[in-house]
């Protein structure tokens, strides 16, 4: 369902396909329209993305989830500050 006016809905994300990473569970993100732009937010990890459509915003958020997980995992917890360390902990509970 595409948003066409200022609304907020919850969008389930069951997969990160085509990425090789797997979601352990469906995650819920909040999608909002804000005039000409859309945003999608995964509040648990404090990550968000924007796009020209709701679908694009959700797809961009999936990319951010994957890139953040991979980047923070490669760095290691000892090199992360408190915020990124918490984000990685949340992402590790939902991504494998």
Tab-separated table of C-alpha atoms in Angstrom:
chain	number	residue	atom	x	y	z
A	1	UNK	CA	0.000	0.000	0.000
A	2	UNK	CA	1.526	3.314	-1.116
A	3	UNK	CA	1.006	6.374	1.033
A	4	UNK	CA	-0.481	9.358	-0.791
A	5	UNK	CA	-1.133	11.853	2.003
A	6	UNK	CA	0.503	12.671	5.346
A	7	UNK	CA	0.076	9.319	7.108
A	8	UNK	CA	2.062	6.859	9.081
A	9	UNK	CA	1.772	3.104	8.639
A	10	UNK	CA	3.659	0.071	9.853
A	11	UNK	CA	5.307	-1.956	7.094
A	12	UNK	CA	6.513	-5.527	7.674
A	13	UNK	CA	9.878	-6.470	6.171
A	14	UNK	CA	10.130	-10.270	5.963
A	15	UNK	CA	13.340	-10.477	3.921
A	16	UNK	CA	16.462	-8.572	2.899
A	17	UNK	CA	16.492	-10.216	-0.552
A	18	UNK	CA	18.396	-9.990	-2.834
A	19	UNK	CA	21.078	-9.654	-0.130
A	20	UNK	CA	22.571	-12.916	1.151
A	21	UNK	CA	21.769	-11.957	4.757
A	22	UNK	CA	18.705	-13.469	6.386
A	23	UNK	CA	16.196	-11.850	8.697
A	24	UNK	CA	15.580	-14.098	11.694
A	25	UNK	CA	12.120	-12.601	12.000
A	26	UNK	CA	9.918	-10.158	10.170
A	27	UNK	CA	10.757	-6.657	11.330
A	28	UNK	CA	8.304	-3.796	11.475
A	29	UNK	CA	9.256	-0.366	10.206
A	30	UNK	CA	7.320	2.868	10.243
A	31	UNK	CA	6.701	4.504	6.873
A	32	UNK	CA	5.579	8.117	6.633
A	33	UNK	CA	4.788	10.547	3.885
A	34	UNK	CA	6.080	14.042	4.426
A	35	UNK	CA	4.987	16.136	1.485
A	36	UNK	CA	7.017	15.084	-1.544
A	37	UNK	CA	9.224	12.635	0.335
A	38	UNK	CA	8.734	9.375	2.169
A	39	UNK	CA	10.672	7.991	5.099
A	40	UNK	CA	11.004	4.516	6.580
A	41	UNK	CA	12.341	4.007	10.093
A	42	UNK	CA	13.416	0.953	12.069
A	43	UNK	CA	13.156	2.514	15.504
A	44	UNK	CA	14.673	-0.449	17.368
A	45	UNK	CA	18.051	0.269	15.730
A	46	UNK	CA	17.492	4.008	15.236
A	47	UNK	CA	17.991	3.740	11.454
A	48	UNK	CA	15.990	5.451	8.752
A	49	UNK	CA	15.962	6.196	5.040
A	50	UNK	CA	14.041	8.359	2.617
A	51	UNK	CA	12.815	7.968	-0.932
A	52	UNK	CA	10.491	9.382	-3.561
A	53	UNK	CA	7.941	6.623	-2.812
A	54	UNK	CA	7.148	4.462	0.185
A	55	UNK	CA	8.590	1.449	-1.607
A	56	UNK	CA	11.822	3.288	-2.388
A	57	UNK	CA	12.138	4.475	1.221
A	58	UNK	CA	11.679	0.907	2.523
A	59	UNK	CA	14.146	-0.477	-0.046
A	60	UNK	CA	16.669	2.213	0.928
A	61	UNK	CA	16.183	1.313	4.594
A	62	UNK	CA	16.869	-2.346	3.806
A	63	UNK	CA	20.141	-1.255	2.156
A	64	UNK	CA	21.050	0.782	5.243
A	65	UNK	CA	20.255	-2.141	7.550
A	66	UNK	CA	22.561	-4.403	5.549
A	67	UNK	CA	25.395	-1.896	5.136
A	68	UNK	CA	25.288	-0.872	8.806
A	69	UNK	CA	25.290	-4.500	9.949
A	70	UNK	CA	28.220	-5.405	7.693
A	71	UNK	CA	30.253	-2.273	8.467
A	72	UNK	CA	29.815	-2.457	12.242
A	73	UNK	CA	30.412	-6.220	12.304
A	74	UNK	CA	33.664	-5.749	10.369
A	75	UNK	CA	34.853	-3.024	12.753
A	76	UNK	CA	34.102	-5.001	15.893
A	77	UNK	CA	32.300	-3.866	19.030
A	78	UNK	CA	35.482	-2.617	20.700
A	79	UNK	CA	35.885	0.071	18.013
A	80	UNK	CA	32.290	1.300	18.179
A	81	UNK	CA	30.871	4.013	20.369
A	82	UNK	CA	27.803	3.422	22.539
A	83	UNK	CA	25.246	4.326	19.840
A	84	UNK	CA	26.685	2.170	17.050
A	85	UNK	CA	27.324	-0.650	19.546
A	86	UNK	CA	23.647	-0.611	20.491
A	87	UNK	CA	22.615	-0.521	16.811
A	88	UNK	CA	24.795	-3.534	16.092
A	89	UNK	CA	23.366	-5.423	19.074
A	90	UNK	CA	19.838	-4.826	17.785
A	91	UNK	CA	20.778	-5.764	14.213
A	92	UNK	CA	22.435	-8.979	15.421
A	93	UNK	CA	19.135	-10.025	17.019
A	94	UNK	CA	17.296	-9.778	13.688
A	95	UNK	CA	19.956	-10.444	11.010
A	96	UNK	CA	22.121	-13.501	10.394
